[in-house]
Amino acid sequence: MADTEPTASGLREFHDRLGQAYGPQRWWPVQDADNPRFEILVGAVLTQHTAWTNVEIAIAGLRKAGPLTAEALLAHDDLPALIRRAGPHNIKAKRLRALCAWFVEQGGFEGLQTRDSDTLRRELLALHGIGHETADVILLYAFQRPAFVADAYAFRIMERYGWARGTRNYERMRRSIEAVGPEDDAPFYDELHALIVAHAKQRCHKREPDCACCVLNDCCDHGRGWVAAR
Ligand code: SF4
């Protein structure tokens, strides 16, 4: 049975069971494995409310148009057209420009990586169009900081599991997981987020979760209810 609040051992078991079910996820997906970090920043903005397949097309277009660097993106007059496939392109171009300008002003990864995680998160959240989820994706995947990405998939699963109740609150969820998660272990959070996405897509569907085949069904509030009803 899941505790009503996440615990260190419960979170580890949650992570390990999903890991056994789905195997290593090896996120974040990038096109240029030799230079992944800036591509992650771009992908984190482009993926807001957009299917990943469209983000991949937009990133491929940007790479075709020039180097994928903050300076090059700021120099593109036609940035909105280049990212057209990734949803509301004018809005996202404005957000990308704000992120790139900050990135350049602060000295890129070299200048930014001396900041602690709370400072980096605060600075990211102060940028135009960067919300909590995008900031934590950037912290986790581009800066390798231990951060829990409390996205809609995480809320769906945690609410059913019994670890989230009441009105959805991003910071409350993030802090409750990070309070019991391993300190300074970004790979744990990297894998946890990727496994949550895999689980939400493959078993814990928005409608009609497949509790019968779920590796968490004896720990999950919703799953135990489903088992008891049989
Ligand atoms: S038991 Fe059902 S509701 Fe619970 S995590 Fe698994 S699929 Fe989702």
mmCIF file of N, CA and C in Angstrom, residues 82-152:
data_model
loop_
_atom_site.group_PDB
_atom_site.id
_atom_site.type_symbol
_atom_site.label_atom_id
_atom_site.label_comp_id
_atom_site.label_asym_id
_atom_site.label_seq_id
_atom_site.Cartn_x
_atom_site.Cartn_y
_atom_site.Cartn_z
ATOM 1 N N LEU A 82 10.923 29.448 -39.042
ATOM 2 C CA LEU A 82 11.746 28.241 -38.893
ATOM 3 C C LEU A 82 11.160 27.251 -37.891
ATOM 4 N N ILE A 83 10.403 27.751 -36.919
ATOM 5 C CA ILE A 83 9.849 26.845 -35.902
ATOM 6 C C ILE A 83 8.335 26.675 -36.059
ATOM 7 N N ARG A 84 7.841 26.990 -37.239
ATOM 8 C CA ARG A 84 6.398 26.975 -37.485
ATOM 9 C C ARG A 84 5.744 25.662 -37.070
ATOM 10 N N ARG A 85 6.433 24.550 -37.279
ATOM 11 C CA ARG A 85 5.824 23.246 -36.990
ATOM 12 C C ARG A 85 5.607 23.009 -35.492
ATOM 13 N N ALA A 86 6.255 23.804 -34.668
ATOM 14 C CA ALA A 86 6.176 23.550 -33.216
ATOM 15 C C ALA A 86 5.116 24.421 -32.534
ATOM 16 N N GLY A 87 3.947 24.547 -33.146
ATOM 17 C CA GLY A 87 2.847 25.235 -32.480
ATOM 18 C C GLY A 87 2.841 26.729 -32.723
ATOM 19 N N PRO A 88 2.358 27.510 -31.744
ATOM 20 C CA PRO A 88 2.248 28.965 -31.917
ATOM 21 C C PRO A 88 3.634 29.593 -32.099
ATOM 22 N N HIS A 89 4.041 29.747 -33.350
ATOM 23 C CA HIS A 89 5.445 30.037 -33.635
ATOM 24 C C HIS A 89 5.880 31.441 -33.241
ATOM 25 N N ASN A 90 4.992 32.431 -33.340
ATOM 26 C CA ASN A 90 5.397 33.781 -32.930
ATOM 27 C C ASN A 90 5.647 33.841 -31.421
ATOM 28 N N ILE A 91 4.767 33.204 -30.681
ATOM 29 C CA ILE A 91 4.905 33.186 -29.213
ATOM 30 C C ILE A 91 6.177 32.447 -28.826
ATOM 31 N N LYS A 92 6.395 31.291 -29.447
ATOM 32 C CA LYS A 92 7.561 30.486 -29.068
ATOM 33 C C LYS A 92 8.871 31.144 -29.524
ATOM 34 N N ALA A 93 8.824 31.853 -30.642
ATOM 35 C CA ALA A 93 10.035 32.561 -31.084
ATOM 36 C C ALA A 93 10.399 33.640 -30.062
ATOM 37 N N LYS A 94 9.392 34.330 -29.534
ATOM 38 C CA LYS A 94 9.644 35.360 -28.526
ATOM 39 C C LYS A 94 10.258 34.727 -27.267
ATOM 40 N N ARG A 95 9.719 33.570 -26.880
ATOM 41 C CA ARG A 95 10.237 32.884 -25.681
ATOM 42 C C ARG A 95 11.667 32.401 -25.914
ATOM 43 N N LEU A 96 11.893 31.857 -27.102
ATOM 44 C CA LEU A 96 13.247 31.371 -27.410
ATOM 45 C C LEU A 96 14.244 32.517 -27.405
ATOM 46 N N ARG A 97 13.839 33.643 -27.967
ATOM 47 C CA ARG A 97 14.749 34.802 -28.007
ATOM 48 C C ARG A 97 15.086 35.272 -26.590
ATOM 49 N N ALA A 98 14.068 35.301 -25.724
ATOM 50 C CA ALA A 98 14.317 35.731 -24.335
ATOM 51 C C ALA A 98 15.293 34.776 -23.658
ATOM 52 N N LEU A 99 15.101 33.491 -23.875
ATOM 53 C CA LEU A 99 15.984 32.487 -23.264
ATOM 54 C C LEU A 99 17.403 32.619 -23.816
ATOM 55 N N CYS A 100 17.511 32.805 -25.132
ATOM 56 C CA CYS A 100 18.842 32.917 -25.759
ATOM 57 C C CYS A 100 19.563 34.178 -25.292
ATOM 58 N N ALA A 101 18.821 35.290 -25.191
ATOM 59 C CA ALA A 101 19.454 36.552 -24.768
ATOM 60 C C ALA A 101 20.010 36.402 -23.351
ATOM 61 N N TRP A 102 19.218 35.830 -22.465
ATOM 62 C CA TRP A 102 19.675 35.589 -21.078
ATOM 63 C C TRP A 102 20.899 34.664 -21.083
ATOM 64 N N PHE A 103 20.827 33.612 -21.863
ATOM 65 C CA PHE A 103 21.905 32.610 -21.924
ATOM 66 C C PHE A 103 23.218 33.272 -22.355
ATOM 67 N N VAL A 104 23.137 34.113 -23.391
ATOM 68 C CA VAL A 104 24.345 34.786 -23.888
ATOM 69 C C VAL A 104 24.864 35.785 -22.846
ATOM 70 N N GLU A 105 23.929 36.581 -22.297
ATOM 71 C CA GLU A 105 24.332 37.600 -21.301
ATOM 72 C C GLU A 105 25.036 36.980 -20.098
ATOM 73 N N GLN A 106 24.601 35.793 -19.725
ATOM 74 C CA GLN A 106 25.155 35.155 -18.519
ATOM 75 C C GLN A 106 26.386 34.304 -18.799
ATOM 76 N N GLY A 107 26.859 34.305 -20.042
ATOM 77 C CA GLY A 107 28.079 33.566 -20.347
ATOM 78 C C GLY A 107 27.881 32.109 -20.706
ATOM 79 N N GLY A 108 26.648 31.745 -21.132
ATOM 80 C CA GLY A 108 26.396 30.376 -21.580
ATOM 81 C C GLY A 108 26.514 29.383 -20.427
ATOM 82 N N PHE A 109 26.694 28.116 -20.782
ATOM 83 C CA PHE A 109 26.750 27.082 -19.739
ATOM 84 C C PHE A 109 27.905 27.320 -18.776
ATOM 85 N N GLU A 110 29.004 27.817 -19.309
ATOM 86 C CA GLU A 110 30.170 28.037 -18.447
ATOM 87 C C GLU A 110 29.855 29.056 -17.347
ATOM 88 N N GLY A 111 29.205 30.124 -17.747
ATOM 89 C CA GLY A 111 28.872 31.149 -16.761
ATOM 90 C C GLY A 111 27.761 30.718 -15.818
ATOM 91 N N LEU A 112 26.813 29.927 -16.335
ATOM 92 C CA LEU A 112 25.630 29.589 -15.547
ATOM 93 C C LEU A 112 25.825 28.421 -14.599
ATOM 94 N N GLN A 113 26.779 27.552 -14.928
ATOM 95 C CA GLN A 113 26.820 26.335 -14.115
ATOM 96 C C GLN A 113 27.384 26.552 -12.705
ATOM 97 N N THR A 114 27.884 27.778 -12.437
ATOM 98 C CA THR A 114 28.332 28.044 -11.064
ATOM 99 C C THR A 114 27.149 28.436 -10.162
ATOM 100 N N ARG A 115 25.984 28.741 -10.761
ATOM 101 C CA ARG A 115 24.803 29.107 -9.951
ATOM 102 C C ARG A 115 24.262 27.872 -9.234
ATOM 103 N N ASP A 116 23.714 28.076 -8.026
ATOM 104 C CA ASP A 116 23.041 26.948 -7.387
ATOM 105 C C ASP A 116 21.671 26.751 -8.043
ATOM 106 N N SER A 117 21.059 25.621 -7.782
ATOM 107 C CA SER A 117 19.820 25.266 -8.492
ATOM 108 C C SER A 117 18.680 26.232 -8.211
ATOM 109 N N ASP A 118 18.561 26.688 -6.955
ATOM 110 C CA ASP A 118 17.456 27.604 -6.636
ATOM 111 C C ASP A 118 17.611 28.922 -7.391
ATOM 112 N N THR A 119 18.846 29.402 -7.489
ATOM 113 C CA THR A 119 19.083 30.657 -8.214
ATOM 114 C C THR A 119 18.781 30.470 -9.702
ATOM 115 N N LEU A 120 19.274 29.370 -10.244
ATOM 116 C CA LEU A 120 19.014 29.116 -11.665
ATOM 117 C C LEU A 120 17.510 29.022 -11.939
ATOM 118 N N ARG A 121 16.795 28.305 -11.062
ATOM 119 C CA ARG A 121 15.341 28.165 -11.252
ATOM 120 C C ARG A 121 14.665 29.531 -11.207
ATOM 121 N N ARG A 122 15.056 30.350 -10.231
ATOM 122 C CA ARG A 122 14.466 31.694 -10.111
ATOM 123 C C ARG A 122 14.725 32.511 -11.369
ATOM 124 N N GLU A 123 15.946 32.450 -11.892
ATOM 125 C CA GLU A 123 16.279 33.228 -13.092
ATOM 126 C C GLU A 123 15.500 32.720 -14.297
ATOM 127 N N LEU A 124 15.376 31.415 -14.421
ATOM 128 C CA LEU A 124 14.613 30.854 -15.545
ATOM 129 C C LEU A 124 13.144 31.264 -15.445
ATOM 130 N N LEU A 125 12.586 31.199 -14.235
ATOM 131 C CA LEU A 125 11.171 31.540 -14.067
ATOM 132 C C LEU A 125 10.898 33.018 -14.336
ATOM 133 N N ALA A 126 11.922 33.837 -14.222
ATOM 134 C CA ALA A 126 11.749 35.278 -14.481
ATOM 135 C C ALA A 126 11.749 35.585 -15.977
ATOM 136 N N LEU A 127 12.122 34.598 -16.796
ATOM 137 C CA LEU A 127 12.174 34.847 -18.242
ATOM 138 C C LEU A 127 10.785 34.746 -18.869
ATOM 139 N N HIS A 128 10.607 35.470 -19.957
ATOM 140 C CA HIS A 128 9.331 35.453 -20.661
ATOM 141 C C HIS A 128 8.970 34.029 -21.111
ATOM 142 N N GLY A 129 7.804 33.547 -20.684
ATOM 143 C CA GLY A 129 7.287 32.275 -21.193
ATOM 144 C C GLY A 129 7.897 31.022 -20.601
ATOM 145 N N ILE A 130 8.715 31.168 -19.567
ATOM 146 C CA ILE A 130 9.279 29.971 -18.928
ATOM 147 C C ILE A 130 8.507 29.714 -17.633
ATOM 148 N N GLY A 131 7.756 28.618 -17.616
ATOM 149 C CA GLY A 131 7.005 28.239 -16.419
ATOM 150 C C GLY A 131 7.768 27.193 -15.622
ATOM 151 N N HIS A 132 7.133 26.715 -14.576
ATOM 152 C CA HIS A 132 7.793 25.778 -13.662
ATOM 153 C C HIS A 132 8.268 24.509 -14.376
ATOM 154 N N GLU A 133 7.391 23.940 -15.193
ATOM 155 C CA GLU A 133 7.759 22.668 -15.833
ATOM 156 C C GLU A 133 8.953 22.844 -16.780
ATOM 157 N N THR A 134 8.913 23.894 -17.590
ATOM 158 C CA THR A 134 10.011 24.149 -18.530
ATOM 159 C C THR A 134 11.309 24.422 -17.769
ATOM 160 N N ALA A 135 11.207 25.206 -16.693
ATOM 161 C CA ALA A 135 12.409 25.517 -15.904
ATOM 162 C C ALA A 135 13.021 24.238 -15.345
ATOM 163 N N ASP A 136 12.190 23.340 -14.850
ATOM 164 C CA ASP A 136 12.737 22.123 -14.246
ATOM 165 C C ASP A 136 13.269 21.155 -15.299
ATOM 166 N N VAL A 137 12.652 21.130 -16.472
ATOM 167 C CA VAL A 137 13.216 20.317 -17.561
ATOM 168 C C VAL A 137 14.613 20.823 -17.897
ATOM 169 N N ILE A 138 14.772 22.143 -17.973
ATOM 170 C CA ILE A 138 16.086 22.723 -18.296
ATOM 171 C C ILE A 138 17.090 22.430 -17.183
ATOM 172 N N LEU A 139 16.650 22.628 -15.930
ATOM 173 C CA LEU A 139 17.553 22.351 -14.808
ATOM 174 C C LEU A 139 18.018 20.900 -14.819
ATOM 175 N N LEU A 140 17.072 20.005 -15.035
ATOM 176 C CA LEU A 140 17.384 18.574 -14.954
ATOM 177 C C LEU A 140 18.219 18.091 -16.144
ATOM 178 N N TYR A 141 17.747 18.385 -17.349
ATOM 179 C CA TYR A 141 18.373 17.756 -18.511
ATOM 180 C C TYR A 141 19.533 18.572 -19.099
ATOM 181 N N ALA A 142 19.473 19.894 -18.997
ATOM 182 C CA ALA A 142 20.564 20.691 -19.566
ATOM 183 C C ALA A 142 21.646 20.999 -18.539
ATOM 184 N N PHE A 143 21.238 21.119 -17.250
ATOM 185 C CA PHE A 143 22.220 21.454 -16.211
ATOM 186 C C PHE A 143 22.512 20.285 -15.271
ATOM 187 N N GLN A 144 21.878 19.161 -15.510
ATOM 188 C CA GLN A 144 22.069 17.960 -14.676
ATOM 189 C C GLN A 144 21.905 18.260 -13.181
ATOM 190 N N ARG A 145 20.836 18.990 -12.868
ATOM 191 C CA ARG A 145 20.530 19.254 -11.463
ATOM 192 C C ARG A 145 19.403 18.326 -11.017
ATOM 193 N N PRO A 146 19.432 17.852 -9.771
ATOM 194 C CA PRO A 146 18.335 17.002 -9.299
ATOM 195 C C PRO A 146 17.051 17.813 -9.170
ATOM 196 N N ALA A 147 16.109 17.611 -10.061
ATOM 197 C CA ALA A 147 14.851 18.368 -10.040
ATOM 198 C C ALA A 147 13.734 17.436 -10.489
ATOM 199 N N PHE A 148 12.607 17.496 -9.794
ATOM 200 C CA PHE A 148 11.465 16.668 -10.182
ATOM 201 C C PHE A 148 10.562 17.468 -11.106
ATOM 202 N N VAL A 149 10.303 16.929 -12.270
ATOM 203 C CA VAL A 149 9.433 17.597 -13.245
ATOM 204 C C VAL A 149 7.995 17.153 -12.975
ATOM 205 N N ALA A 150 7.218 18.046 -12.366
ATOM 206 C CA ALA A 150 5.850 17.703 -11.978
ATOM 207 C C ALA A 150 4.889 18.058 -13.121
ATOM 208 N N ASP A 151 4.971 17.303 -14.188
ATOM 209 C CA ASP A 151 4.130 17.606 -15.351
ATOM 210 C C ASP A 151 2.757 16.937 -15.205
ATOM 211 N N ALA A 152 1.939 17.066 -16.229
ATOM 212 C CA ALA A 152 0.577 16.538 -16.149
ATOM 213 C C ALA A 152 0.572 15.017 -15.986
#
